[in-house]
Coordinates of C-alpha atoms and ligand atoms in Angstrom, one line a residue:
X6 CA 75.0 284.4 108.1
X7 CA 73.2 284.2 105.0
X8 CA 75.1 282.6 102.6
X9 CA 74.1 284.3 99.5
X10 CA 75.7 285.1 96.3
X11 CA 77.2 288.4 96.0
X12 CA 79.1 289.9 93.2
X13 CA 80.7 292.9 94.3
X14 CA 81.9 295.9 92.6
X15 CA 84.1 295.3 89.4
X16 CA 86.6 298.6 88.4
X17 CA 84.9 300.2 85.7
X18 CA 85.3 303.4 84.2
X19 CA 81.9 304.9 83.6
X20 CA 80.8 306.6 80.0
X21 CA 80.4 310.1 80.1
X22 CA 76.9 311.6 81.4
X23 CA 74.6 311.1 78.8
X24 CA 72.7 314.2 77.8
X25 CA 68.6 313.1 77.1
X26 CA 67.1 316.0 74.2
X27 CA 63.8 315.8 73.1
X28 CA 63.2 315.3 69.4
X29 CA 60.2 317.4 68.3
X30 CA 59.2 317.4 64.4
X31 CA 62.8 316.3 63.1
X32 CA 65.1 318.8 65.7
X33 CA 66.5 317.8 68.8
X34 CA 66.1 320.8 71.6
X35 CA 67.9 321.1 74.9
X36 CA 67.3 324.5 76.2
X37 CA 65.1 324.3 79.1
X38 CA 65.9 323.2 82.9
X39 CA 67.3 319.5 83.6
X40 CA 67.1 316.4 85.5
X41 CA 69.8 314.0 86.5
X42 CA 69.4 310.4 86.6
X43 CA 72.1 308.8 89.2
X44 CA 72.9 305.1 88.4
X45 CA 71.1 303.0 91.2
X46 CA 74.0 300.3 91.8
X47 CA 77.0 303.3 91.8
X48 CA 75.0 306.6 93.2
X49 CA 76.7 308.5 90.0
X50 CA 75.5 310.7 87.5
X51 CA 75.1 308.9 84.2
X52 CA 72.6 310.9 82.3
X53 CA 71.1 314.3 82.1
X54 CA 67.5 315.0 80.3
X55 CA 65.5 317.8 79.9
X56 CA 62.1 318.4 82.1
X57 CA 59.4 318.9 79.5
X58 CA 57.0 321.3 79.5
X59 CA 52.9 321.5 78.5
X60 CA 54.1 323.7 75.5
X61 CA 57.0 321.1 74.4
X62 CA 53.8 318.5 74.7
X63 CA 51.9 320.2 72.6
X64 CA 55.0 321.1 70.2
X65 CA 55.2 317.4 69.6
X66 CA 51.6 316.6 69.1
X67 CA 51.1 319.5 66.2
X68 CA 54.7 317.9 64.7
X69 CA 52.6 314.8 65.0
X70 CA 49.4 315.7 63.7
X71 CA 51.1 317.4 60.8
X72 CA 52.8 314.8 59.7
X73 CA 50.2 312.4 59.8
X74 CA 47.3 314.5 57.9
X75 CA 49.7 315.2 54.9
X76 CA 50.2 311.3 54.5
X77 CA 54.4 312.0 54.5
X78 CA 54.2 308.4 56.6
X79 CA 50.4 306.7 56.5
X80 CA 50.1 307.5 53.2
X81 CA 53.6 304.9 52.1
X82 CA 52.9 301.5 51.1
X83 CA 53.8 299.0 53.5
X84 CA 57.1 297.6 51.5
X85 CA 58.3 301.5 52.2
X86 CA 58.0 301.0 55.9
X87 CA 58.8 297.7 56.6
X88 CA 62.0 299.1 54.6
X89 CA 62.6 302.0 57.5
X90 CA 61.5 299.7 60.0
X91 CA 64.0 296.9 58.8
X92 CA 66.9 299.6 58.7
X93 CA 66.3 300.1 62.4
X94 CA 66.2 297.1 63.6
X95 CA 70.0 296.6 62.3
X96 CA 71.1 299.8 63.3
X97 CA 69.4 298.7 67.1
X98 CA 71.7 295.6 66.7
X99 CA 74.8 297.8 65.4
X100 CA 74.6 299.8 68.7
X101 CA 73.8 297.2 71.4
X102 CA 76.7 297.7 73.7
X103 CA 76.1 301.2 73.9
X104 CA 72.3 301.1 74.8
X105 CA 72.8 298.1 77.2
X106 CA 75.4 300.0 79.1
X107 CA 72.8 302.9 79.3
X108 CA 69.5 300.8 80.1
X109 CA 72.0 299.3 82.9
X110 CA 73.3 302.2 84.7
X111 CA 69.7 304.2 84.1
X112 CA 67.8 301.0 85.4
X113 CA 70.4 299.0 87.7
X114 CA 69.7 296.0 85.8
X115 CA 72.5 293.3 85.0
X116 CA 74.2 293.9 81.9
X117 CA 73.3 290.3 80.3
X118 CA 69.8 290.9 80.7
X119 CA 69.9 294.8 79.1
X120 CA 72.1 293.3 75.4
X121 CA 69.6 290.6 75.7
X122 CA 66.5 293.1 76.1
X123 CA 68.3 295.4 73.2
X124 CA 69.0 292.5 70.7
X125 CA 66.0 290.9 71.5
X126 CA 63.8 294.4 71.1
X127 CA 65.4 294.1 67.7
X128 CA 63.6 291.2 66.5
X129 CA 60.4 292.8 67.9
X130 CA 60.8 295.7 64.6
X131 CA 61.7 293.3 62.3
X132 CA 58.2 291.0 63.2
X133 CA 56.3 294.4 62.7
X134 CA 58.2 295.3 59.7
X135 CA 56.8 292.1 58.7
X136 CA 53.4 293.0 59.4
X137 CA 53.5 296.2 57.5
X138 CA 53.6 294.3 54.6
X139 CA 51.1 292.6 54.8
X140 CA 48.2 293.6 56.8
X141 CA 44.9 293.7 54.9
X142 CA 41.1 293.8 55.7
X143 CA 38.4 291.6 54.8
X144 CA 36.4 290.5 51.8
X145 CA 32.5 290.3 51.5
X146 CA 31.7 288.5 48.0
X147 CA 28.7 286.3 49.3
X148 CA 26.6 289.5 50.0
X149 CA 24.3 288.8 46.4
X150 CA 25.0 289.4 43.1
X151 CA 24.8 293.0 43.2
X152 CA 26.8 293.9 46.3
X153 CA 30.5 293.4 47.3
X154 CA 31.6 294.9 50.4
X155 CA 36.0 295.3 51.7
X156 CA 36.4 296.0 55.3
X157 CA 39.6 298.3 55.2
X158 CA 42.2 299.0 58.2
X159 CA 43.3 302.1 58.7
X160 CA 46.4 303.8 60.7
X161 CA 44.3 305.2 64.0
X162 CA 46.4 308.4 63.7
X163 CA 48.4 310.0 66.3
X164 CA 49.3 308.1 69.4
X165 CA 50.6 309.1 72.6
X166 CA 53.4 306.5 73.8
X167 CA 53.9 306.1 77.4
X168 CA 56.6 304.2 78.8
X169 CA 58.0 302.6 82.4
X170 CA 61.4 302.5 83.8
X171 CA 61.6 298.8 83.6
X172 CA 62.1 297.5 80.6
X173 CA 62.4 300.9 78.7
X174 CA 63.3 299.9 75.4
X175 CA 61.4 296.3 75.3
X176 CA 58.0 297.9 76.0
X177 CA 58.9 300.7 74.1
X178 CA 59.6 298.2 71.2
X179 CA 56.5 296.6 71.8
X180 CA 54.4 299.8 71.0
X181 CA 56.5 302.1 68.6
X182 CA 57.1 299.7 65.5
X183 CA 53.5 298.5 65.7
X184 CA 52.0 301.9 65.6
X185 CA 54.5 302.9 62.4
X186 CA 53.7 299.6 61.1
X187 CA 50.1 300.5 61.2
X188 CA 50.9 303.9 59.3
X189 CA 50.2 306.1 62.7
X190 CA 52.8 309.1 63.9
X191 CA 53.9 309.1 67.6
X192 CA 54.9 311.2 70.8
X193 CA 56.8 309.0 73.1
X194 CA 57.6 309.8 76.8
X195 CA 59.5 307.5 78.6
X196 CA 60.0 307.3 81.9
X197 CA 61.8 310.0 83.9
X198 CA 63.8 307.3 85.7
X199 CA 65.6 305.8 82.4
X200 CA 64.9 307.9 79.4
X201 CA 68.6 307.6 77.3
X202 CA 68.0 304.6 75.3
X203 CA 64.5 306.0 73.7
X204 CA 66.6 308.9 72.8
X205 CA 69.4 307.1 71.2
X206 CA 66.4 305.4 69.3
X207 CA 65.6 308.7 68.0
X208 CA 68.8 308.9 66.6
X209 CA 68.7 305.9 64.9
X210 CA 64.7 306.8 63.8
X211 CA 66.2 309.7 61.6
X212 CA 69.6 307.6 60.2
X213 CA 67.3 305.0 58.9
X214 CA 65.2 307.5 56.5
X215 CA 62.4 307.8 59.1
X216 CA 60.3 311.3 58.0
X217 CA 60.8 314.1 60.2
X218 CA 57.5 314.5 62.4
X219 CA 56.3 311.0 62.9
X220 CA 58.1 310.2 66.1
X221 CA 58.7 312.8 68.7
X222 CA 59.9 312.3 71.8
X223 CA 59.4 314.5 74.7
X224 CA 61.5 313.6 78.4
X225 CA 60.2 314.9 81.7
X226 CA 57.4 313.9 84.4
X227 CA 53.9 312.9 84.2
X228 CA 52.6 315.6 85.2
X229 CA 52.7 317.7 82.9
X230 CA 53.8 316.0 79.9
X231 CA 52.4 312.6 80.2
X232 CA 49.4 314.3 81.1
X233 CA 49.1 316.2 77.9
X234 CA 49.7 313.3 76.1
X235 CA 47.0 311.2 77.5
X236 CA 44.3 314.4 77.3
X237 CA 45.5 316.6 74.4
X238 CA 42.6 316.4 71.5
X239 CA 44.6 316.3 68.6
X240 CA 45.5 313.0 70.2
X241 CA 43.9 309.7 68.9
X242 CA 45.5 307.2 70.8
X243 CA 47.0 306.7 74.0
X244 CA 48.9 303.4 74.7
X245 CA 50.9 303.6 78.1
X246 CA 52.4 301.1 80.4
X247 CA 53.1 301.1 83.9
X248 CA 51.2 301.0 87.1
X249 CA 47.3 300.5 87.5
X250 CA 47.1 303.8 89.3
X251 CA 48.2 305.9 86.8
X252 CA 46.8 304.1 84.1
X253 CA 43.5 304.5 85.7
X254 CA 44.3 308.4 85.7
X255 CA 45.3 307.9 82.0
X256 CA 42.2 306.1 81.4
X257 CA 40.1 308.9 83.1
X258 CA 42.5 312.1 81.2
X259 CA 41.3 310.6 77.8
X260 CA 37.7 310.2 79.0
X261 CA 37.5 313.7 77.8
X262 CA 38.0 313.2 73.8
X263 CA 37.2 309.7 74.2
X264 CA 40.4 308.8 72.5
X265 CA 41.5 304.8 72.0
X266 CA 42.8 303.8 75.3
X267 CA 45.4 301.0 75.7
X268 CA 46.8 299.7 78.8
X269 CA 49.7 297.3 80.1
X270 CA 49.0 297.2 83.9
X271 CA 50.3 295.9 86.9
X272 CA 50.3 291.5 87.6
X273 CA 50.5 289.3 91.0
X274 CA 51.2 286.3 88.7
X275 CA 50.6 283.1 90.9
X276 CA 52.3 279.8 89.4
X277 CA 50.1 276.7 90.7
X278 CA 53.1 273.2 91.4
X279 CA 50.9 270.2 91.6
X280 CA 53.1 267.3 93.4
X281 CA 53.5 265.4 89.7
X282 CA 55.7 268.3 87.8
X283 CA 59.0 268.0 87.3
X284 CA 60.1 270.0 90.1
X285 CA 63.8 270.4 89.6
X286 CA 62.4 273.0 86.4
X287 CA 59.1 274.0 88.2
X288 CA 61.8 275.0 90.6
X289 CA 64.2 276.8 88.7
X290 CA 62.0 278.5 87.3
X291 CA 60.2 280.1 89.7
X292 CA 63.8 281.3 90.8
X293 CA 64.0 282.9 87.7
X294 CA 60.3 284.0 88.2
X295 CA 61.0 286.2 91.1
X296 CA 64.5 287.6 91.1
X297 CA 64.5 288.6 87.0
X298 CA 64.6 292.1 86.9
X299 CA 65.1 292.2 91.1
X300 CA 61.4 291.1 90.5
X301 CA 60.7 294.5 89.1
X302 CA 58.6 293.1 86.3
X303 CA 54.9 293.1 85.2
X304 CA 55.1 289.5 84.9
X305 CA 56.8 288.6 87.9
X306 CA 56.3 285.2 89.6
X307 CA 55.8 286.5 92.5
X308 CA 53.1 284.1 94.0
X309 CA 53.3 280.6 94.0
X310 CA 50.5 278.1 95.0
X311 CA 52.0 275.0 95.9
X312 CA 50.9 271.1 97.1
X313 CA 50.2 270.8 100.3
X314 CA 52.3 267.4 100.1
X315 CA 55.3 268.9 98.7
X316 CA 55.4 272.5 100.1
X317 CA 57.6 272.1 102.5
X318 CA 60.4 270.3 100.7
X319 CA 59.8 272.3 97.7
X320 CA 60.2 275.7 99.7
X321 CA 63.5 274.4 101.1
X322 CA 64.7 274.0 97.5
X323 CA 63.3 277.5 96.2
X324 CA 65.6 279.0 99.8
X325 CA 68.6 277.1 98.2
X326 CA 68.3 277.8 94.9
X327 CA 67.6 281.6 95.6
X328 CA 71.0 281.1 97.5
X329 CA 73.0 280.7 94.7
X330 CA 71.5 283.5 92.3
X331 CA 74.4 286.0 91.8
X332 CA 73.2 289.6 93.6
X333 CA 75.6 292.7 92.7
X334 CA 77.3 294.8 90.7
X335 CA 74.9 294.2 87.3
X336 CA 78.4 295.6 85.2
X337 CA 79.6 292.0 86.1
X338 CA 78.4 289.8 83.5
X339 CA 78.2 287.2 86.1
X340 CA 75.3 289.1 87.8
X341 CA 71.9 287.8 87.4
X342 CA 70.3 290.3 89.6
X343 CA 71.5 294.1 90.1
X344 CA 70.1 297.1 92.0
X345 CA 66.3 298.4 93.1
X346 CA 65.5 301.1 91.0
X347 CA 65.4 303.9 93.4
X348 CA 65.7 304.1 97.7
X349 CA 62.1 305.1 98.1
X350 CA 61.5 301.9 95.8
X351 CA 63.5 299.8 97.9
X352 CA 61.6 300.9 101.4
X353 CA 58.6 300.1 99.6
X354 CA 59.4 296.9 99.0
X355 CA 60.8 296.4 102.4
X356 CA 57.6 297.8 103.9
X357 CA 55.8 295.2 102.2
X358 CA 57.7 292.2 104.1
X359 CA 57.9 294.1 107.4
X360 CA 54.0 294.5 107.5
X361 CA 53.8 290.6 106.2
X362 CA 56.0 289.6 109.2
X363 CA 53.7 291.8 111.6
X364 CA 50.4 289.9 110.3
X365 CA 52.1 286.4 111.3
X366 CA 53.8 285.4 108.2
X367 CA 57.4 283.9 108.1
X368 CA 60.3 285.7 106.2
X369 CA 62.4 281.8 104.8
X370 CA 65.1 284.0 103.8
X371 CA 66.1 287.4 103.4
X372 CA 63.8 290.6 104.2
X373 CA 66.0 293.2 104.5
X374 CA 68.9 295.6 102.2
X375 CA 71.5 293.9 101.3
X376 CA 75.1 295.2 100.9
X377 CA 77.1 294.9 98.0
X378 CA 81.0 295.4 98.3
X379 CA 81.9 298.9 96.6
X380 CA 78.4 299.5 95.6
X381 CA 75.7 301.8 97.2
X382 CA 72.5 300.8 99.3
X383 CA 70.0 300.2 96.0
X384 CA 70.0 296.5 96.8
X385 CA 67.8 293.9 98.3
X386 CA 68.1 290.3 99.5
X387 CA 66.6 287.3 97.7
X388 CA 63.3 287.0 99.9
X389 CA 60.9 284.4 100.6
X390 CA 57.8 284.6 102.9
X391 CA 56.1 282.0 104.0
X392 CA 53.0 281.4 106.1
X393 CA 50.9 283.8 104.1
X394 CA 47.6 283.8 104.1
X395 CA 45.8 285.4 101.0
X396 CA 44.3 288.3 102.4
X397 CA 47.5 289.8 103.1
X398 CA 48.6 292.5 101.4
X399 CA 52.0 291.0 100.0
X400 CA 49.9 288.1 98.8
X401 CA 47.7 290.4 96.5
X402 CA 49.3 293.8 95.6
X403 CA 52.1 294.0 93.5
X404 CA 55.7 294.2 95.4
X405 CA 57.9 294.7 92.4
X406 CA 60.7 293.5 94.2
X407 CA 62.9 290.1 94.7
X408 CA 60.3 288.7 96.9
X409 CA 58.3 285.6 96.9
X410 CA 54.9 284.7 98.8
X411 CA 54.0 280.9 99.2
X412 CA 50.3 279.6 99.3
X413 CA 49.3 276.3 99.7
X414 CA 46.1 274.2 98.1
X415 CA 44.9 270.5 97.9
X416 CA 42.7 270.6 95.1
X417 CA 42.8 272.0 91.4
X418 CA 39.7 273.8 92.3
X419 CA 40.9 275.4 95.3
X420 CA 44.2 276.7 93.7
X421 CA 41.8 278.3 90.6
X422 CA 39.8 279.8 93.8
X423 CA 43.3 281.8 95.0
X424 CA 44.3 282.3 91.5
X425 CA 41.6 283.9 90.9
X426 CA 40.8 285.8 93.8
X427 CA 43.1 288.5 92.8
X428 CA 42.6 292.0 91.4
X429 CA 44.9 291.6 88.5
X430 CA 44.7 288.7 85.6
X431 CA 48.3 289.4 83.8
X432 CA 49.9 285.7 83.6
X433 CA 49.0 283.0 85.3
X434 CA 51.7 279.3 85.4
X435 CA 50.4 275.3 86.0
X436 CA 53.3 273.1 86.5
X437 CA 52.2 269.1 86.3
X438 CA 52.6 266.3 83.7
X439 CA 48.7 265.9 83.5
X440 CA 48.0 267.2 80.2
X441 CA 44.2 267.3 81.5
X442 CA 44.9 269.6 84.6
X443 CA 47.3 271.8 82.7
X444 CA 44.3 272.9 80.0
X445 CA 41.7 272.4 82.6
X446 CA 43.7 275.1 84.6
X447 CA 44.3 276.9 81.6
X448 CA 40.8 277.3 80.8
X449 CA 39.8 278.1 84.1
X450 CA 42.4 280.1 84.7
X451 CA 41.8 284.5 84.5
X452 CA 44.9 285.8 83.2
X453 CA 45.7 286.9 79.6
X454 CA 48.7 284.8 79.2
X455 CA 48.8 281.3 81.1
X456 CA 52.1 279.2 80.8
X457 CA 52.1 275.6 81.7
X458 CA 55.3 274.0 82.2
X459 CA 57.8 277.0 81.6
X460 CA 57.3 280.8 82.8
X461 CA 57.8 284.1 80.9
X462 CA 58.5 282.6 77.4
X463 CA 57.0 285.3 75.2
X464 CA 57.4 285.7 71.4
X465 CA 56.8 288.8 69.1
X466 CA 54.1 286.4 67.2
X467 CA 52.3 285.6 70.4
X468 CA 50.2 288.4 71.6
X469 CA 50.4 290.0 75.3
X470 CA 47.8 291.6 77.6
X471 CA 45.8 291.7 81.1
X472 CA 42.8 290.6 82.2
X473 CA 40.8 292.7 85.1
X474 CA 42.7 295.9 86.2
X475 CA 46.2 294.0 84.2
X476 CA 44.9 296.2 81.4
X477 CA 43.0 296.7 78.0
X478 CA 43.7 295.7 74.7
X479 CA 46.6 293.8 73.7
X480 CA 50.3 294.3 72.3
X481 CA 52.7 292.2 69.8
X482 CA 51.6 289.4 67.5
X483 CA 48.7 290.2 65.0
X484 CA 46.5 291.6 67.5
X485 CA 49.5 294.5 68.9
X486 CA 49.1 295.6 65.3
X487 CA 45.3 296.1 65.2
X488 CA 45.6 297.8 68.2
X489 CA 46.8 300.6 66.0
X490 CA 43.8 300.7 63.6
X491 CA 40.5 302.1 62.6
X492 CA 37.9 299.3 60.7
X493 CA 36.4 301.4 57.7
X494 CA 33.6 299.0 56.3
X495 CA 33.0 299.9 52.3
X496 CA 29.8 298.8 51.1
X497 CA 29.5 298.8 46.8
X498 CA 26.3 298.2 44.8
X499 CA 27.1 296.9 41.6
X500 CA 25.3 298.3 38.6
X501 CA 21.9 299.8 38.9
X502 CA 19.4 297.6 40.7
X503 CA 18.5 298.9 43.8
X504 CA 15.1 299.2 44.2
X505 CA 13.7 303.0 44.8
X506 CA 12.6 303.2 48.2
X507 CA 10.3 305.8 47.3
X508 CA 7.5 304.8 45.5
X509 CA 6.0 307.5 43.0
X510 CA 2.7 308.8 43.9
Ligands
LIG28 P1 54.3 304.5 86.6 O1 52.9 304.3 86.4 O2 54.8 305.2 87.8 O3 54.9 305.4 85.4 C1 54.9 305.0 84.0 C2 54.9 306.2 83.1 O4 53.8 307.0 83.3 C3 56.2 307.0 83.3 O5 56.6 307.5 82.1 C4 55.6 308.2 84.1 O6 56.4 309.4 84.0 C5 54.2 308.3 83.5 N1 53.3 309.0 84.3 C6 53.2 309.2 85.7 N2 52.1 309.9 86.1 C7 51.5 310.2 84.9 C8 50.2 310.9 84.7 N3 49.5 311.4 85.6 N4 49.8 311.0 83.4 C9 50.5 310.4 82.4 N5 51.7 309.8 82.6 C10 52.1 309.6 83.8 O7 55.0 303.1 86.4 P2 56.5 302.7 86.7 O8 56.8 302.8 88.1 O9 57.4 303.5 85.7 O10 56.5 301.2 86.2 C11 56.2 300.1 87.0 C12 54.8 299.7 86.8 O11 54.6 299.3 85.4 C13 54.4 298.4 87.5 O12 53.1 298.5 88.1 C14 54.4 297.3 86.4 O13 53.6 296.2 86.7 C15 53.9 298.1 85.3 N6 54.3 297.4 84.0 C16 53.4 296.7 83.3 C17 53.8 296.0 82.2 C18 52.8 295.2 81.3 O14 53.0 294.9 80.2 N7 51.6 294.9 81.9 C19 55.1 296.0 81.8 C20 56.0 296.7 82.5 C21 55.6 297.4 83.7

């Protein structure tokens, strides 16, 4: 007997399918052939969207390029788009409830966590509005008497937008408002898996003034259309997020034009305890670490690194706590934790703890489906795995699941050793009340966000990226809006005193 948490199935009448159009150049089309997106947690319908094709791609890119050449959006000061931008942040908060509901029966995820995603994306277009007004370049006026030079930023032009099924509207919110910010005109694609609440953004793109032909959004698979969007010439930019392995093909499909490549990658984020940190919140928070999302999240705390004096005891209280995480129906608002995204998903993840347990590692608690009352088979039990040693494979690839892997170390140098020793550099957590081993280890530490004494606290000022194969370039904060930019240095002579190079013979 396990003695978990488990929030079964609440009555609830579901919304009517939702039906996902793309939105090429200002007009929404729906006449070509059609996926269906089951809810993970009921096994129902909730949302139909069309399969794109190369042709609707490339329909989206000329809508795209058009628009951005004649200056319709790029060519606006910045108060006129921060003003659209503004308008759709409150139109994202106006419609909350009915995107939530959608991100949670497209993703499984609890219903809490989607309004918080939604409101919280929100905030995310009004911090870019904010940076529409007022980005600027730099000033040379030390270059001599005679010369004055401006470094100007430019919008980069059109970008290719490609999204996951995990947080679909947050990262797409981290890309879309930066890019418009910047001036630039988009083709989104999100993923297959959850594509309704980009669409409903669409709608609320053209009720808040936005120009027909700067965002497009075309549904359907990688292949072809994310494809396109990553290789198609008339494409400046790519920005996608998702896993390494594709982004590596994304990375090698724009090789081709050699277009701006930006990338939001896989993690295996380890969080070091050192036997001095408060461990009653080292602990709850690496509860919340691992189970957020069912663990199906980039920055997942899915590796912890822990005393040798206190890993025993502090394992026993990570088992208990997990205990008492509500698992179930995520339509509950008392779920904290809702369904795998899809079944092949959820054997992956299982794979993963069934070949740990072969190589001699201990499963603490859970490793297997677990069932939720009224609900279908999308869902898996908090898991801890012990024992591990770190050349296993669930102690350096990334599950994406509710599972947790627990290292051990004795000195600040050997825990920097295993935090390092990983393929990915995406976040990286010190708990401890020694201010000097908290910067030491964030110094030391190779990951492109480190957090010492909380996890996952992220802001839309504070920018966001990987180290190693975690990614390239960055997102949010100043930097998220650079991303989006071309540097055009202008160099001025003032009045006539060059000196002729040519010297008359
Ligand atoms: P995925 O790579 O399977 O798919 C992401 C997107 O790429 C989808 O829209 C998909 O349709 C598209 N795609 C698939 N093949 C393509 C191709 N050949 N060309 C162009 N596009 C293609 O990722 P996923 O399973 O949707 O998301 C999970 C992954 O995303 C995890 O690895 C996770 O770590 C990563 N992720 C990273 C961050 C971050 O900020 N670093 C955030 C969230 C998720």
């Amino acid at each position: 007997m396990l003695d978990l948490t488990v929030i079964p199935a609440i009555q609830n009448t579901l919304p009517p399918v939702f039906d996902a159009r793309h939105l090429i150049d200002g007009r929404w089309q729906a006449d070509g052939p059609t996926s269906e997106r089951l809810s993970p947690s009921h096994g129902t319908v909730v949302s139909r969207a069309q399969i794109g094709t190369i042709q609707d791609a490339e329909a989206a890119i000329a809508a795209a390029r058009a628009a951005f050449d004649d200056g319709r959006w790029s060519q606006l000061s910045g108060k006129a788009r921060a003003t659209v931008l503004l308008k759709v942040a409150d139109l994202i908060e106006v419609n909350v409830e009915r995107m939530a509901l959608m991100e949670t029966l497209e993703s499984g995820k609890p219903i809490t966590q989607a309004r918080g995603e939604i409101s919280g994306a929100a905030d995310l277009w009004r911090y870019a509005a904010s940076l529409a007004r007022t980005l600027h370049g730099d000033s040379h006026n030390s270059l001599g008497a005679d010369m004055l030079a401006v470094v100007l930023k430019e919008p980069i032009g059109v970008v290719s937008i490609i999204t996951p099924w995990n947080f679909p509207f947050w990262i797409l919110s981290q890309k879309l408002p930066f890019a418009l910010a910047a001036g630039c005109t988009c083709v989104v694609k999100p993923s297959e898996l959850t594509p309704s609440t980009t669409v409903i953004l669409g709608e609320l793109l053209i009720e808040a003034g936005l120009p027909a032909g700067v965002v497009n959004i075309v549904l359907g698979y990688g292949q072809p259309v994310g494809a396109t969007l990553a290789s198609h010439p008339s494409v400046d930019m790519v920005t996608f997020t998702g896993s390494t392995a594709v982004g590596r093909g994304i990375a090698a499909a724009a090789s081709s034009t050699l277009k701006k490549v930006a990338l939001e990658l896989g993690g295996k984020n380890p969080q070091v305890i050192f036997p001095d940190a408060d461990l009653e919140s080292a602990a709850d928070a690496v509860t919340f670490g691992v189970y957020f999302n069912v663990g199906q999240c980039c920055n997942s705390g899915s590796r912890i690194i822990v005393h040798e004096d206190i890993a025993k005891d502090f394992t026993a209280r990570i088992v208990d706590l997990s205990k008492q995480v509500a698992f179930g129906d995520p339509l509950d608002p008392a779920t904290q934790v809702g369904a795998i995204v899809s079944r092949e998903h959820g054997q992956k993840i299982d794979a993963y703890v069934t070949a740990a347990r072969k190589a001699g590692a201990t499963v603490a608690l859970g490793g297997a489906a677990l069932q939720v009352p009224g609900l279908g088979p999308q869902f898996y039990q908090p898991t801890i795995v012990t024992n591990v040693t770190p050349d296993m494979a669930i102690a350096r690839e990334e599950v994406f699941g509710p599972v947790l892997t627990v290292l051990t170390f004795r000195t600040l140098e050997e825990a920097l050793t295993l935090v390092n020793d990983a393929d990915y550099g995406l976040s990286a957590g010190v708990w401890s009340e020694n201010v000097h081993t908290c910067l030491q280890f964030a110094r030391m530490a190779q990951a492109g966000t480190v957090w010492t004494n909380t996890w996952m606290d992220g802001f839309p000022e504070v920018t966001f990226g990987g180290f190693k194969q975690s990614g390239l370039g960055r997102e949010i904060g100043r930097h998220g809006l650079d991303e989006f930019m071309e540097i055009k240095s202008l160099v001025m002579r003032i009045g006539r005193t060059r000196a002729p190079w040519v010297r008359p013979r």
